[in-house]
Coordinates of C-alpha atoms in Angstrom, one line a residue:
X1 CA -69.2 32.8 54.9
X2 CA -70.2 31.2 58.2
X3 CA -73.0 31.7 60.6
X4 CA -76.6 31.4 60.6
X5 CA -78.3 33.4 57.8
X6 CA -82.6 33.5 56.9
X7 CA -83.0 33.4 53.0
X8 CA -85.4 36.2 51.6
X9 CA -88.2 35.3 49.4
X10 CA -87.5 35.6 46.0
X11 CA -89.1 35.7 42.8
X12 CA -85.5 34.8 41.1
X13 CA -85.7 31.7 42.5
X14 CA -86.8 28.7 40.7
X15 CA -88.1 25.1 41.8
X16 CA -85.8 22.0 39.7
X17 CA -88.1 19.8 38.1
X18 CA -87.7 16.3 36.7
X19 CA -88.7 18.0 32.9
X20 CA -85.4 19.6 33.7
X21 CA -83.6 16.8 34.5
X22 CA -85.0 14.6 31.7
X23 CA -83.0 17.3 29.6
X24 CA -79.8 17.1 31.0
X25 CA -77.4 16.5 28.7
X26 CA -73.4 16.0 29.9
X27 CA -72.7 15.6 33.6
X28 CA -69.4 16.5 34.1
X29 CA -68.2 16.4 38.1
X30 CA -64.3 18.1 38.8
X31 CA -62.0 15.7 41.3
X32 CA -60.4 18.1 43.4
X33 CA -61.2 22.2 43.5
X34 CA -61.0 22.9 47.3
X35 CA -57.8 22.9 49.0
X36 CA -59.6 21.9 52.1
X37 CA -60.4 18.5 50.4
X38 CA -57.1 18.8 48.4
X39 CA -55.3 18.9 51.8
X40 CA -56.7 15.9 53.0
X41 CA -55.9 13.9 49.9
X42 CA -52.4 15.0 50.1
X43 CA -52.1 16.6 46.5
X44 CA -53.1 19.9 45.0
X45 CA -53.7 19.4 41.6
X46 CA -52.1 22.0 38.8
X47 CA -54.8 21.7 36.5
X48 CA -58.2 20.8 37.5
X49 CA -59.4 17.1 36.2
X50 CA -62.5 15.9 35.6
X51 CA -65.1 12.5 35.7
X52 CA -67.8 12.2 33.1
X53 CA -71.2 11.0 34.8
X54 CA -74.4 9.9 33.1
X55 CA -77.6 12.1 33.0
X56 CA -79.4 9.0 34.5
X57 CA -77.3 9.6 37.7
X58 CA -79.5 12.7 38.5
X59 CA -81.9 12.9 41.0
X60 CA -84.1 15.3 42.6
X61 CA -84.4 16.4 46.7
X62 CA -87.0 13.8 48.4
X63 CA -85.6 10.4 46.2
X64 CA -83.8 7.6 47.9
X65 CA -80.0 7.6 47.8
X66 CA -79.6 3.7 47.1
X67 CA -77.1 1.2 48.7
X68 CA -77.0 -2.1 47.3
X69 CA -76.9 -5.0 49.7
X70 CA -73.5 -5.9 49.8
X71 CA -72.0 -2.7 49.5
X72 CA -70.2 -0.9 52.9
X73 CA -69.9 2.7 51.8
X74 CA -71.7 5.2 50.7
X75 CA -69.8 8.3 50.2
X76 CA -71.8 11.7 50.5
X77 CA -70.0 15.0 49.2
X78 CA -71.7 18.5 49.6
X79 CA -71.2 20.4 46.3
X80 CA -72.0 23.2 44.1
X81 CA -73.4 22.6 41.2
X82 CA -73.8 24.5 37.7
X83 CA -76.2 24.2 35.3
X84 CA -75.9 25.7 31.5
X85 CA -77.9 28.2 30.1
X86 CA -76.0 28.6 26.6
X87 CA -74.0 26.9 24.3
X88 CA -70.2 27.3 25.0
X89 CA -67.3 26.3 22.8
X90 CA -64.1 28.1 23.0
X91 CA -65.0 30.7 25.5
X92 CA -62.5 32.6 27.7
X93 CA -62.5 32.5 31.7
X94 CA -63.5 36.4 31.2
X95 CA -66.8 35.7 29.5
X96 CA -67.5 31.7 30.6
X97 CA -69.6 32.9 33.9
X98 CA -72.1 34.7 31.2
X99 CA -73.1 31.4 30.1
X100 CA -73.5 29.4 33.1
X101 CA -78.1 30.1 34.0
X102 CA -77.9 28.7 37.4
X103 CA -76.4 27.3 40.4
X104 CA -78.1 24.4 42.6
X105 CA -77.0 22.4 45.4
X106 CA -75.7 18.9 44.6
X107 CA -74.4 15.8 46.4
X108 CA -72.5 13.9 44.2
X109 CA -72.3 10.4 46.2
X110 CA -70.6 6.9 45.5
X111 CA -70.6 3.2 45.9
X112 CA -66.6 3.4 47.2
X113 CA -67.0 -0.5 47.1
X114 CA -67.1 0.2 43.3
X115 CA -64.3 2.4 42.6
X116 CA -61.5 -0.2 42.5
X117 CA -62.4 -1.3 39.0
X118 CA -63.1 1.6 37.2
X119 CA -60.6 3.8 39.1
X120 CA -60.4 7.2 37.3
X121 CA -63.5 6.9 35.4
X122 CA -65.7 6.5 38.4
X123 CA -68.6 5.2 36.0
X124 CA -69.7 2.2 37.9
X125 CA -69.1 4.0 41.6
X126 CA -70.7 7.3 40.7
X127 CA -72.9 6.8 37.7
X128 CA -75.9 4.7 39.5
X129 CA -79.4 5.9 38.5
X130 CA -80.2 8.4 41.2
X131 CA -77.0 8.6 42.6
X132 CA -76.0 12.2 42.7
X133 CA -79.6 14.5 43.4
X134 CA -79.1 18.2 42.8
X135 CA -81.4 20.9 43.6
X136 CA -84.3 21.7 44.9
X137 CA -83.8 25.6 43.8
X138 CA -82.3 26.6 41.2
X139 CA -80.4 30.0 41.7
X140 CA -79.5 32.5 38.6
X141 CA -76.2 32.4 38.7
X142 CA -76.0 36.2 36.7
X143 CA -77.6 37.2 40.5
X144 CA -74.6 35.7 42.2
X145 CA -70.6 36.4 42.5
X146 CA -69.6 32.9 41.6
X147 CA -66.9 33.4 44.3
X148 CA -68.7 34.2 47.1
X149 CA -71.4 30.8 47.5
X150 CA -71.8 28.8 50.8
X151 CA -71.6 25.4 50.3
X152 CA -73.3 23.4 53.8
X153 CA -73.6 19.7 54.3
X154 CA -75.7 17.7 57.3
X155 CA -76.2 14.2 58.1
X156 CA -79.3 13.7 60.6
X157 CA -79.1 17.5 61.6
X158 CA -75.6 17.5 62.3
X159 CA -73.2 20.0 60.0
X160 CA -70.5 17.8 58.3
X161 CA -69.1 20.3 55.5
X162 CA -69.1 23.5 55.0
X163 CA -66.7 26.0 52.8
X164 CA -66.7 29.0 50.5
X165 CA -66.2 29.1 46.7
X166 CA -64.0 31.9 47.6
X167 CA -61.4 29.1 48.3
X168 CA -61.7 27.5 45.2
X169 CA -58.2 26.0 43.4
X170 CA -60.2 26.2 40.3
X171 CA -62.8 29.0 39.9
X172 CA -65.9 28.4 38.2
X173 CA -65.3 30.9 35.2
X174 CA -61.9 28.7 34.8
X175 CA -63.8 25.1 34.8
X176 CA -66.3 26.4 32.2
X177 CA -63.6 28.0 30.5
X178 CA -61.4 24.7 30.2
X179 CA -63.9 22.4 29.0
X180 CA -65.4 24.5 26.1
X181 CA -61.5 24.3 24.9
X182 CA -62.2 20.6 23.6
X183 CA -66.1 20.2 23.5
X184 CA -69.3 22.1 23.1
X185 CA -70.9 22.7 26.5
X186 CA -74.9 22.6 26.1
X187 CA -78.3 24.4 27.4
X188 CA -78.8 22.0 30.2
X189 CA -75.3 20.4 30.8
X190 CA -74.4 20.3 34.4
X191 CA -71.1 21.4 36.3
X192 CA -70.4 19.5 39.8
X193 CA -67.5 21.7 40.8
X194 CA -66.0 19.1 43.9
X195 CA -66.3 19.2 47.5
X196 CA -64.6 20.5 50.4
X197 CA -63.3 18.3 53.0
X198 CA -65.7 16.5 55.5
X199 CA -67.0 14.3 52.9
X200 CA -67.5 11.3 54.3
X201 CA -70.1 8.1 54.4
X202 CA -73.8 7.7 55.2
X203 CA -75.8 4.7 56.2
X204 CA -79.2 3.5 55.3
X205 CA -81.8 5.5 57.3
X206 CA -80.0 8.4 57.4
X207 CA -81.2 12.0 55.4
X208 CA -78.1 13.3 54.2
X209 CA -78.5 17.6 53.5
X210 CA -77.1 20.0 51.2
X211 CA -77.7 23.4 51.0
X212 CA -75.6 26.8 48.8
X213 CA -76.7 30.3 49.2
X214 CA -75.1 33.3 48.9
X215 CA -76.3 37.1 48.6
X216 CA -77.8 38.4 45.1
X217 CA -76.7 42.0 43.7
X218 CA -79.7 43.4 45.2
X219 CA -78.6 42.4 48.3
X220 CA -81.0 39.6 49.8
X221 CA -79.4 36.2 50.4
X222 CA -80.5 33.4 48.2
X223 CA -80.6 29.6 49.3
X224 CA -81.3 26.5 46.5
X225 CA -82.9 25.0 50.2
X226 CA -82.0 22.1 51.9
X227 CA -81.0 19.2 49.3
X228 CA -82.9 16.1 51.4
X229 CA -82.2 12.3 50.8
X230 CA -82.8 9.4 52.9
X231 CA -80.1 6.4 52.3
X232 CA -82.3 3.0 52.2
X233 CA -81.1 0.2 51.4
X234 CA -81.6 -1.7 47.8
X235 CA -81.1 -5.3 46.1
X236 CA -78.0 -7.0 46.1
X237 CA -76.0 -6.5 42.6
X238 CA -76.0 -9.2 40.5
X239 CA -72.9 -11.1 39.9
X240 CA -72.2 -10.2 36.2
X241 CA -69.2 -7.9 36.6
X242 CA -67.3 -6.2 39.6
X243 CA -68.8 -6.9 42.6
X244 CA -67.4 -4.7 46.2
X245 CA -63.9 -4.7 47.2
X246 CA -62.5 -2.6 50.0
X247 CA -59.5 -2.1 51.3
X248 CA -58.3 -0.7 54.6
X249 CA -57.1 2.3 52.7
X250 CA -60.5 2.9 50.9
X251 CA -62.4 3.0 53.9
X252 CA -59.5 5.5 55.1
X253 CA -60.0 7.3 52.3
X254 CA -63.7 7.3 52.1
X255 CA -64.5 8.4 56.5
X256 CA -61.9 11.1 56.1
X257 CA -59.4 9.3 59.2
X258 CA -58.4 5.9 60.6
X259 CA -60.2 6.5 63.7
X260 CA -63.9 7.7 61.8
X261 CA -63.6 4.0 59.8
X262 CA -62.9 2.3 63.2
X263 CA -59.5 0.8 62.0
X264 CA -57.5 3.3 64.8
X265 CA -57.8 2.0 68.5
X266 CA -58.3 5.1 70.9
X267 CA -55.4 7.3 71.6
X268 CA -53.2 6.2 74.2
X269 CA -51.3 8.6 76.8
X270 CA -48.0 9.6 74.8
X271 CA -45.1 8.7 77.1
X272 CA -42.6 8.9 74.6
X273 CA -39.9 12.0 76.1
X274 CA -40.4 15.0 74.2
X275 CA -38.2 16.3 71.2
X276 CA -34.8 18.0 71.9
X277 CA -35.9 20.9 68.9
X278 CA -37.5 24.3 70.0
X279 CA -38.5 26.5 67.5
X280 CA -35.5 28.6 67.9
X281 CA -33.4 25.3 67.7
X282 CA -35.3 24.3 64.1
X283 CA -34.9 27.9 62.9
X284 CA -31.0 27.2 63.8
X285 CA -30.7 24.5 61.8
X286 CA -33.3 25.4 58.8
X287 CA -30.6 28.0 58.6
X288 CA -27.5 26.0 57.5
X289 CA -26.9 23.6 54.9
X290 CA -26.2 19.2 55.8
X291 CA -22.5 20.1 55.1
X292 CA -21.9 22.2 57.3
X293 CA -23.2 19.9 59.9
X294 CA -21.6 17.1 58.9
X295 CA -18.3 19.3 59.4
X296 CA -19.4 20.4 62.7
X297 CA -20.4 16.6 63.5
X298 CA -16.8 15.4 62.2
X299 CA -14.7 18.0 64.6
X300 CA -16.9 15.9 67.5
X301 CA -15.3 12.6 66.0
X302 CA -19.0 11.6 64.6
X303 CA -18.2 10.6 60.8
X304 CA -20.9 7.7 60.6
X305 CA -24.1 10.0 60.8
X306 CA -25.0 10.3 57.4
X307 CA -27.6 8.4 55.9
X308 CA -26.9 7.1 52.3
X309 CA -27.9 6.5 48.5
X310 CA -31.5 7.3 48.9
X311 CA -33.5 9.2 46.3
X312 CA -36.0 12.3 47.6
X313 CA -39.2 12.8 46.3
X314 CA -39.2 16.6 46.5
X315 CA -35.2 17.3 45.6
X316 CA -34.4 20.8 47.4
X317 CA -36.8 20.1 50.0
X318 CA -35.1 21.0 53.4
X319 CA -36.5 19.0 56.3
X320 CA -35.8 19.4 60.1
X321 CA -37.3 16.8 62.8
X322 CA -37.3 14.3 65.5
X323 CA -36.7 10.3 64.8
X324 CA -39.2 8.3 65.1
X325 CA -38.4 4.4 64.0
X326 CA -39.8 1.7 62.3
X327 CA -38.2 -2.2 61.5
X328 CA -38.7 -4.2 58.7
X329 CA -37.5 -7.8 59.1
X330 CA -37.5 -10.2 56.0
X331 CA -40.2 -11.6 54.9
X332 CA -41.4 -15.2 56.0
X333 CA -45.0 -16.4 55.2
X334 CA -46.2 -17.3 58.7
X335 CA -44.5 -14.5 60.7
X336 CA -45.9 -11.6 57.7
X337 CA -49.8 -13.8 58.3
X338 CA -49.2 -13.1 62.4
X339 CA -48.2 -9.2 61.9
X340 CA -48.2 -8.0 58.9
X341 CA -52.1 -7.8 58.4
X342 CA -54.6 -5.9 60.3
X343 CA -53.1 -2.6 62.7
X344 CA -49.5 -3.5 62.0
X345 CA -46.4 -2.2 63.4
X346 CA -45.8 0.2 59.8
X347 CA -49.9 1.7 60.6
X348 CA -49.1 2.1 64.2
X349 CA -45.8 4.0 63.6
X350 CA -47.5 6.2 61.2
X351 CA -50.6 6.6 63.7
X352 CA -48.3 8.4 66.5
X353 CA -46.6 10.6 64.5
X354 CA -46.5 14.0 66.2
X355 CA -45.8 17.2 64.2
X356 CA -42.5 17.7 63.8
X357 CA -41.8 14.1 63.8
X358 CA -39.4 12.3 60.7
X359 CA -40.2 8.3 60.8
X360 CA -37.5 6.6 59.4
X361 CA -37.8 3.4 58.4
X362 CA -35.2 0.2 58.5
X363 CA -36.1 -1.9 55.5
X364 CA -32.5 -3.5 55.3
X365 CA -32.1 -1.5 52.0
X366 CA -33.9 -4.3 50.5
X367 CA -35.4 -2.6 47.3
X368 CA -37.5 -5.2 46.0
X369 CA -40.8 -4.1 47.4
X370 CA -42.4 -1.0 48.5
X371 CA -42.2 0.4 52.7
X372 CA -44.3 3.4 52.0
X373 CA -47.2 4.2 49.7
X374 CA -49.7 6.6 49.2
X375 CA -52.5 6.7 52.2
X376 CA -49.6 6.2 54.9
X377 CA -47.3 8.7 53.7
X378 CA -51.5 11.0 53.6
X379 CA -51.8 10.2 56.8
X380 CA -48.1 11.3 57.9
X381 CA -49.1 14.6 56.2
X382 CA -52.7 15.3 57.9
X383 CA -51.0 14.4 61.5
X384 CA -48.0 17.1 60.7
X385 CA -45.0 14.8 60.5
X386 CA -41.6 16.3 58.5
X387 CA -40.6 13.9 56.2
X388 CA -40.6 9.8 56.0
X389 CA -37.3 8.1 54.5
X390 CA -36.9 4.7 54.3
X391 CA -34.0 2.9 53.0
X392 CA -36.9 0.5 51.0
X393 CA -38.9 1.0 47.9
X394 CA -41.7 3.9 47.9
X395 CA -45.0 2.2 45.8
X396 CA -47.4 5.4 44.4
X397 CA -44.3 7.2 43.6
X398 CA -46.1 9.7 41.2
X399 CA -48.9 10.2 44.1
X400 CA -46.3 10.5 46.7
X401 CA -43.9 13.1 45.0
X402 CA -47.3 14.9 44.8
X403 CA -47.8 15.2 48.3
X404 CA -46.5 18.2 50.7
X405 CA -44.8 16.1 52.6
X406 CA -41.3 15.0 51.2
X407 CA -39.9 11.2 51.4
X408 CA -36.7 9.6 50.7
X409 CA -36.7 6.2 49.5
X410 CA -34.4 3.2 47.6
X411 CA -36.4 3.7 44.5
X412 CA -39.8 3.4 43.2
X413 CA -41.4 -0.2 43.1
X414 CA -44.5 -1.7 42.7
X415 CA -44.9 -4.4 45.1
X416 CA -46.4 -4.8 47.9
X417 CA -44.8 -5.0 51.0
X418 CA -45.1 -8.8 52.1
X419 CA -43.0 -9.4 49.1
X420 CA -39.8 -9.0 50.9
X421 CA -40.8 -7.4 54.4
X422 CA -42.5 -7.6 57.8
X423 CA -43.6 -5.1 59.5
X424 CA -41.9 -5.7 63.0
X425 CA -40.9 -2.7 65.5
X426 CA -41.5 0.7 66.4
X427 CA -39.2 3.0 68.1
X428 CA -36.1 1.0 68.7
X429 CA -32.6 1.7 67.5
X430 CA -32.8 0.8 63.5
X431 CA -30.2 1.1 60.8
X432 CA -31.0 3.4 57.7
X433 CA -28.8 4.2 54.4
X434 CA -25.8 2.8 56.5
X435 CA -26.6 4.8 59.9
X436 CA -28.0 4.0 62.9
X437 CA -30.7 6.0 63.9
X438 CA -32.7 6.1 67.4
X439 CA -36.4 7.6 68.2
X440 CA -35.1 11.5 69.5
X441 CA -32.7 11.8 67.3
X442 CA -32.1 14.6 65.1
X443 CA -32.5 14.4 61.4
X444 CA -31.8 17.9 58.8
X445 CA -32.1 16.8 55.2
X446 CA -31.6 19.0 52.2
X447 CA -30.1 18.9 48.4
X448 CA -27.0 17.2 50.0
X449 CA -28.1 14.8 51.9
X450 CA -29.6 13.5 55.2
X451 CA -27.8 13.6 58.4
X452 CA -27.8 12.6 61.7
X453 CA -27.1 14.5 64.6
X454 CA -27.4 12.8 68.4
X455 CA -30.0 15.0 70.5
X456 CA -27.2 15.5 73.2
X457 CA -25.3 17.5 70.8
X458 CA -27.9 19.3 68.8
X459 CA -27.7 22.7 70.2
X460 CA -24.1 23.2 69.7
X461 CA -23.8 21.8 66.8
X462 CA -26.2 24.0 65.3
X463 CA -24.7 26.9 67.1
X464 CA -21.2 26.4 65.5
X465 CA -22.7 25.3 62.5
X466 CA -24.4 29.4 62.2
X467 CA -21.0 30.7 63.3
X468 CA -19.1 28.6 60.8
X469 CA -21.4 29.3 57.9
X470 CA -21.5 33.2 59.0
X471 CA -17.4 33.0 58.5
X472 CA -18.1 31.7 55.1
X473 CA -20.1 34.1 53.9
X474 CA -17.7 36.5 54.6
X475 CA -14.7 34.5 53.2
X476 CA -17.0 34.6 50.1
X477 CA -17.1 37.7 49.9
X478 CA -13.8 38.4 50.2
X479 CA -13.1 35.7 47.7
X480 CA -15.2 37.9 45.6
X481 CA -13.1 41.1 45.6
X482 CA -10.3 39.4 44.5
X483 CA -8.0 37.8 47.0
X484 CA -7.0 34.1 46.6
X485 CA -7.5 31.3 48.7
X486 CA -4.6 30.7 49.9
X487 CA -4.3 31.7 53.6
X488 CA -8.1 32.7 53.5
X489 CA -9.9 29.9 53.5
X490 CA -9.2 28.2 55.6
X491 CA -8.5 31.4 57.5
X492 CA -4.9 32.3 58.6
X493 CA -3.7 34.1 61.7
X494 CA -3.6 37.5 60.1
X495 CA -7.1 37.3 57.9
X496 CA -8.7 36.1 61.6
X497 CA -7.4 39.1 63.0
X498 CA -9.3 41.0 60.1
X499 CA -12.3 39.2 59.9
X500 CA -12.8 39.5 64.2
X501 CA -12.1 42.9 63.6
X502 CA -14.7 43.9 60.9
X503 CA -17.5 41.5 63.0
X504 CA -17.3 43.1 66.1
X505 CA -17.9 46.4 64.6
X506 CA -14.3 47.8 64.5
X507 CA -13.0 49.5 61.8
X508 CA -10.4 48.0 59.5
X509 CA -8.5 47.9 56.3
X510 CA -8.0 45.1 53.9
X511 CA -5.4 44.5 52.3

């Protein structure tokens, strides 16, 4: 549902008003529902989850979206929103749509500076009077296939979101659905269903947009209008409970990318030599297990390219990249003040990851603090790296295992990673689960293990390692009709004859 489309006039639509919003009862907005958005946060939910807001958070098109003095960011997200026409308690997804009276556009913004203590909840960060305007149409939602709205989002004139409900992890039916399981949804109650990615932060003075339309069953397309609201700036809090915190990782997290929060220099010219793999190559090895590598890697007299005792975050997943390599040194209080704050050597590795890439990190198997946690190992996802192991602890397990991107670590800690490390090199020779790994390098991980396989020796270890499993399949097999091992596997004079035989297509008969 892209393009440029010109709503029809329509007597089914209807103008919000504040009477309406004065009745509002339960405002209840969904975390994640588009995999756009669920693809930039790293994690696709199973179940959708939800934030309760109060009705005092409502505002309509035309009111200022506030910003406290003091405060950096101001999230803006483009969503759909749903308001209830009848009561709902223990409704199916088959009937829930027939009690949802209309759809509206919504922008359910934030004070990110706010999130930190209520994390979760969102109730200080997302519950300010006037904070989250819906509107200025209200659309009847019985006119409407729920999954076929157009949700649109602008800052200044220029288009920031937009996405179908056609995408939806979550459809509407289903969120309506969920809730009346546990409570009574009300005439009135509104639905913010989440937003698709491109949500990002506004400033005072600019007019943030949101528009949903989509066509009615008589056929004419019908818009809620243009959602308008100018950012200004308001008084400072006052200093009687949480006041704005940031990190680097919320303002990450809240511009969408390192670069759009200015915490990314520019990109650089990448001189680094490119990888050894070609698609063909990674198909190769995708194709065969770690063991039989490591037996292809052991008749080339390499026993020491296995890296060792670490834990994955996604067991069974099977990896194939390039080395890339990042060193940890102890930590020490004045070198960690002098590099390990601001764009470090750990956010700089991350940074250049290319797709295809595997950074593998040399923590000295020092477990007592986390190498990798949750917005790094995001931002190795979104730039279309392989995998991350580190021999060091992984902090946000939970969040991490969530993630598409698998990681192998020491263990699970909580601490931060100036406990025991500095952040120190990037792409020299490191040491990793008792190997030595350099940037170019190889690495195939699956349920076995992780190896290591020199780039000079890639392709025909990988080509021997497709012959060698091919001749164990058919060994299987003919372990399967019966014969014993002996002689067979591995494979005497006689049963080489017979299995050469049978692969080159001639005929023959087993004994």
């Amino acid at each position: 549902m892209t393009g440029s489309r010109t709503p029809k006039e329509s007597a089914l639509v209807e103008q919000l008003t504040q009477e309406q919003l004065d009745g509002a009862g339960k405002v209840i907005a969904v975390h994640l529902n588009y995999p756009s958005r669920a693809a930039q946060r790293g994690r696709t939910p199973e179940v959708p989850s939800y934030f309760l807001k109060p009705a005092t958070s409502l505002a309509l098109s035309g009111a200022d979206l506030e910003r406290p003095q003091g405060v950096e960011l101001l999230t803006v997200e483009g969503e759909v929103a749903l308001v209830m026409g009848a009561r709902a308690r223990r409704v199916s997804p088959d009937e829930a749509w027939r009690y949802v009276a209309a759809v509206t556009a919504a922008n359910d913004a934030g004070l990110a500076d706010l999130r930190w203590p209520d994390k979760g909840s969102n109730l200080r960060s997302k519950g300010a009077d006037g904070i989250a305007p819906i509107g200025p149409q209200l659309l009847p939602a019985q006119e409407l296939d729920p999954a076929a709205l157009r949700v649109r989002m602008w800052i200044n004139g220029e288009l920031v979101q937009e996405d179908s409900t056609g995408t939806l992890l979550f459809p509407f039916a289903q969120l309506v659905a969920d809730l009346s399981r546990l409570m009574t949804l009300e005439p009135g109650d509104i639905i913010l269903t989440g937003t698709p990615a491109g949500a990002t932060v506004a400033r005072p003075g600019d007019v943030v947009e949101v528009e949903v339309d989509g066509t009615a069953s008589d056929g004419s397309l019908l818009s809620t209008g243009r959602l308008s609201n100018r950012v200004v700036e308001s008084q400072a809090l006052e200093p009687y409970g949480a006041m704005p915190k940031l990190t680097d990782a919320d303002r990450i997290d809240a511009w969408g990318s390192a670069e759009a929060a200015g915490l990314a220099p520019a990109a650089q010219p990448d001189s680094r030599p490119a990888s050894v793999l070609t698609p063909a190559l990674t198909e190769k090895l995708r194709s065969v297990g770690t063991a039989t590598l490591s037996v292809q890697l052991r008749k080339r007299g390499m026993q020491n390219c296995h890296i060792e005792g670490l834990i994955p975050t996604k067991p069974g997943a099977k990896v194939v990249g390039t080395a890339r390599t990042l060193r940890y040194i102890p930590a020490r209080e004045d070198l960690f003040k002098t590099h390990g704050g601001g764009y470090n050597a750990q956010k700089r590795a991350v940074d250049s990851l290319r797709p295809g890439d595997i950074l593998v990190m040399d923590a000295r198997g020092e477990k007592g603090s986390g190498t990798l946690g949750d917005v790094l190992a995001l931002r190795a996802q979104v730039l279309g790296a392989a995998a991350i192991i580190t021999d060091g602890g992984i902090r946000d397990f939970g969040p991490v295992s969530g993630m598409d991107i698998p990681a192998w670590g020491a263990n699970a800690h909580p601490a931060v990673l100036g406990r025991k490390h500095v952040p120190w090199a990037v792409d020299e020779t490191v040491a990793c689960g008792g190997a030595a790994v350099q940037p170019g390098d190889v690495i195939v991980g699956d349920e076995d293990g992780l190896v290591v396989i020199p780039p000079q020796l890639v392709e025909e270890v990988a080509d021997d390692a497709v012959k060698q499993e091919r001749e164990e399949a058919w060994v299987a097999q003919r372990v399967a009709e019966g014969n014993p091992v002996d002689g067979l596997f591995p494979m005497n004079a006689e049963w080489r004859a017979k299995y050469e035989a049978e692969t080159s297509g001639a005929a023959v008969v087993r004994p």
